[in-house]
Coordinates of C-alpha atoms in Angstrom, one line a residue:
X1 CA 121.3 96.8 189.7
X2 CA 124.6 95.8 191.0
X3 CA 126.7 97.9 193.9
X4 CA 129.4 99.6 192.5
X5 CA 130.0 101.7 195.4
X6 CA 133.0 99.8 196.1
X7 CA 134.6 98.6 193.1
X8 CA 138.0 96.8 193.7
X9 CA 140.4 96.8 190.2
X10 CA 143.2 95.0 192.2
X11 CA 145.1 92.2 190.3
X12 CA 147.3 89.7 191.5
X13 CA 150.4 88.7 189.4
X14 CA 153.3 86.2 190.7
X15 CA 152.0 86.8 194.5
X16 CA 152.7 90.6 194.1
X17 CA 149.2 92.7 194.3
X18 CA 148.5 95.9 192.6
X19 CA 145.8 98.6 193.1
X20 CA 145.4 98.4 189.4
X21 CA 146.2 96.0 186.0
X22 CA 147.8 99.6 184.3
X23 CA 151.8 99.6 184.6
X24 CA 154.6 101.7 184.9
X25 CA 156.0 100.2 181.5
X26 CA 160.1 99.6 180.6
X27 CA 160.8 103.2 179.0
X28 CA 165.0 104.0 178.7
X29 CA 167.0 106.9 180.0
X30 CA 164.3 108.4 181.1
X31 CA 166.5 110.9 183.2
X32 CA 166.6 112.7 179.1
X33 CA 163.1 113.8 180.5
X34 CA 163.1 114.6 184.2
X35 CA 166.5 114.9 186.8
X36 CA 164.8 112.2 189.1
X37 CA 164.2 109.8 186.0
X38 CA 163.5 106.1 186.8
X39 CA 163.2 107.3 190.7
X40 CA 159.8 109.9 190.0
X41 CA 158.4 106.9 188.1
X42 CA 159.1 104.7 191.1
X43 CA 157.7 107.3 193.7
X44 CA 154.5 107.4 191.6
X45 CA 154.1 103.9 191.2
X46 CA 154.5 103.6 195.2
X47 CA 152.0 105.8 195.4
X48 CA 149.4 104.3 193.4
X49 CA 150.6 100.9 194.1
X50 CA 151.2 100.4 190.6
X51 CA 153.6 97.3 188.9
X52 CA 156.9 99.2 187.4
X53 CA 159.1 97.2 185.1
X54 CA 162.5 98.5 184.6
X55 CA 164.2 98.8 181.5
X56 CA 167.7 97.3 181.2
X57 CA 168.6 100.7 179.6
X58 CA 167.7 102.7 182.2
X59 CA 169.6 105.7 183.5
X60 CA 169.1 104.3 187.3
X61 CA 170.2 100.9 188.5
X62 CA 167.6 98.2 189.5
X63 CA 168.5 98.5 193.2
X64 CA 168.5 102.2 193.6
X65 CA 164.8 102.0 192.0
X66 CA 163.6 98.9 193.9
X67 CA 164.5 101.3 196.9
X68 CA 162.9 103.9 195.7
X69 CA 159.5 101.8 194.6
X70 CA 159.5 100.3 198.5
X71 CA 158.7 97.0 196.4
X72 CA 160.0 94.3 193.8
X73 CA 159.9 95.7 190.4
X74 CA 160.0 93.6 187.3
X75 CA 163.1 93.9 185.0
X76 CA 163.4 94.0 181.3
X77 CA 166.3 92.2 179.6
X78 CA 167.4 93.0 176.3
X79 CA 169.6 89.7 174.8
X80 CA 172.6 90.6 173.5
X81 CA 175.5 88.9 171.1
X82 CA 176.7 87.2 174.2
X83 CA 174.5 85.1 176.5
X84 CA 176.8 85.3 179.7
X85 CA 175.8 89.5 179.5
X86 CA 172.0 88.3 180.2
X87 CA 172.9 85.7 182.7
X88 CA 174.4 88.4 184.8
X89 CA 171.6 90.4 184.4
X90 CA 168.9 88.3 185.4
X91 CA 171.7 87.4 188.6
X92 CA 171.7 91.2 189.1
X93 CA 167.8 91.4 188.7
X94 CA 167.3 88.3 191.1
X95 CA 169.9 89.5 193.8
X96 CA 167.7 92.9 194.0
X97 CA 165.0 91.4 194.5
X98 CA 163.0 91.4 191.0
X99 CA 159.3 90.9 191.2
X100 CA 159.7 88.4 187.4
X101 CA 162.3 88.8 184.6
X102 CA 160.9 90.2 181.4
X103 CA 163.0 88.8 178.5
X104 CA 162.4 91.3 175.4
X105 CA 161.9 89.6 171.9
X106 CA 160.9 92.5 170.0
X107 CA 164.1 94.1 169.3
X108 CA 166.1 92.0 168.0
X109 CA 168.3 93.5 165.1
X110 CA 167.1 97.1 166.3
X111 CA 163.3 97.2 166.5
X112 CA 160.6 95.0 166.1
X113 CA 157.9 97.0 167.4
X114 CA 155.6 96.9 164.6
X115 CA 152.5 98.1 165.3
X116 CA 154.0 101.5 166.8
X117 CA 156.7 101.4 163.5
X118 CA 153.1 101.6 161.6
X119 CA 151.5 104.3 163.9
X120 CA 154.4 106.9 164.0
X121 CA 156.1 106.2 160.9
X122 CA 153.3 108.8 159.6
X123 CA 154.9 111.3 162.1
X124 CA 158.4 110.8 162.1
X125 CA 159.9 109.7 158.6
X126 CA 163.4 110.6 159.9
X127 CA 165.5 107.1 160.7
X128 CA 166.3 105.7 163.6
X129 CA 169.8 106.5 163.5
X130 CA 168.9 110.5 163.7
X131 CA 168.5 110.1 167.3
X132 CA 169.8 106.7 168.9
X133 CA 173.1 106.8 166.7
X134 CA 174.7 104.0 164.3
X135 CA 174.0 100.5 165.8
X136 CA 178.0 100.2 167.0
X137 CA 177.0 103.8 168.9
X138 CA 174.3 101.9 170.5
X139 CA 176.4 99.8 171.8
X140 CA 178.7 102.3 173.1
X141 CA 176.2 104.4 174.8
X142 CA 174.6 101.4 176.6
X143 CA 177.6 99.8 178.0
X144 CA 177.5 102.8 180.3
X145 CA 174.2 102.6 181.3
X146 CA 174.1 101.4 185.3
X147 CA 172.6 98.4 185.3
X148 CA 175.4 96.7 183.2
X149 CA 178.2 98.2 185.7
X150 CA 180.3 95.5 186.7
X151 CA 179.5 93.4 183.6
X152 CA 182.0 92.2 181.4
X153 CA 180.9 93.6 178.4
X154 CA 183.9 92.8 176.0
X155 CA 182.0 90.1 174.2
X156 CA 179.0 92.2 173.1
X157 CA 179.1 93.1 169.4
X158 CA 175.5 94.2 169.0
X159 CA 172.3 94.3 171.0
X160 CA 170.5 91.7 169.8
X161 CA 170.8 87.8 169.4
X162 CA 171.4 86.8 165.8
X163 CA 171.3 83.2 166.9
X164 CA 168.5 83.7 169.5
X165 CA 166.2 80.4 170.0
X166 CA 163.9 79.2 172.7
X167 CA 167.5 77.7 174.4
X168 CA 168.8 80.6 175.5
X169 CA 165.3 81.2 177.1
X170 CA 165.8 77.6 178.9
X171 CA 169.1 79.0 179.5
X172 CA 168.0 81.6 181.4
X173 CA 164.7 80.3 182.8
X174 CA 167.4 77.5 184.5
X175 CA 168.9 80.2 186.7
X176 CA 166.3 82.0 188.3
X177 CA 164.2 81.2 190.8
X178 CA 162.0 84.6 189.9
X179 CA 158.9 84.2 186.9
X180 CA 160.3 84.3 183.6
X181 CA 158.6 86.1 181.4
X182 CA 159.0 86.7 177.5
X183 CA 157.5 89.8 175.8
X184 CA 157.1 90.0 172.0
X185 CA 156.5 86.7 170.5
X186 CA 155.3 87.5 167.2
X187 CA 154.1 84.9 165.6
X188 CA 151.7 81.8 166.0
X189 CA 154.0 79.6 166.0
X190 CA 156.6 80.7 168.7
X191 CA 153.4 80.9 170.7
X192 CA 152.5 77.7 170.4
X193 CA 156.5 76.5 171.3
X194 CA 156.1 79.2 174.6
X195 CA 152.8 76.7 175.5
X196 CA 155.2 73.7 175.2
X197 CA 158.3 75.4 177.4

């Protein structure tokens, strides 16, 4: 016999508040699905005062979004061959205002994500390459995506960081003042080295 007449779900992260712990997660290009893209996801996480974290690969900038959202929104970064191309982005990120960096670990060499690998592979046998093109075509296709405009891109021979370690983390963490965060550690024992960072 508790009141739940009023039940708040709110949660506080990095001194932004959110009506709710669900978020608008980092999903790419999504203008293939709607005109308005990245902008409709940041109108409806305005209105629900929902977190939205922007992927790197979007098909609309970080600032045109943040303006969109009315707020900070969190920013995925993909590491690439050459570290100066996430510097810049986490720069980009920090000058629009970026609630916390999310460095992404899981798709390094072209896809990591394991557990949804397992659920779909069921569904979808064809490979990767049917619809996201050869890894160099990656490339290609990304270097015109918005948020790297005005990045030298020259360097980048793949998207991903064959030599990746928890320095280039450090590197990263030692130029931005906004929370640094790192999604798909997975194993135990890069969890344990996060703890130690």
């Amino acid at each position: 016999l508790i009141d739940v007449s009023k039940i708040d779900i709110g949660v506080t992260l990095f001194g932004q508040t959110f009506a709710s712990p669900v978020a608008v997660c980092p999903l790419s290009a999504q203008r293939a699905f709607h005109p308005d893209g990245e902008l409709a996801s940041a109108r409806a996480a305005k209105a629900r005062s929902a977190l939205q974290m922007l992927s790197t690969v979007s098909s609309t900038s970080i600032e045109e979004v943040t303006k969109a959202r009315g707020a900070p929104v969190w920013f995925q970064v993909y590491p690439t061959s050459d570290i100066e191309v996430a510097k810049a982005l986490v720069r980009r990120a920090d000058a629009a205002g970026a609630g916390a960096i999310v460095l992404t670990l899981d798709l390094l060499g072209g896809g990591m994500r394991r557990e949804t690998m397992q659920r779909l592979a069921r569904l979808d046998d064809k490979p990767c390459e049917a619809c996201h093109g050869a890894p160099a075509e990656r490339v290609t296709q990304n270097l015109r995506r918005p948020n790297y405009q005005g990045i030298d891109m020259s360097g980048v021979r793949t998207f991903a960081a064959p030599a990746f370690t928890w320095d280039y983390v450090s590197t990263l963490r030692a130029i931005t003042k906004s929370p640094l965060l790192v999604k798909g550690i997975m194993t135990g024992e890069d969890a344990k080295l996060a703890l130690r960072r």
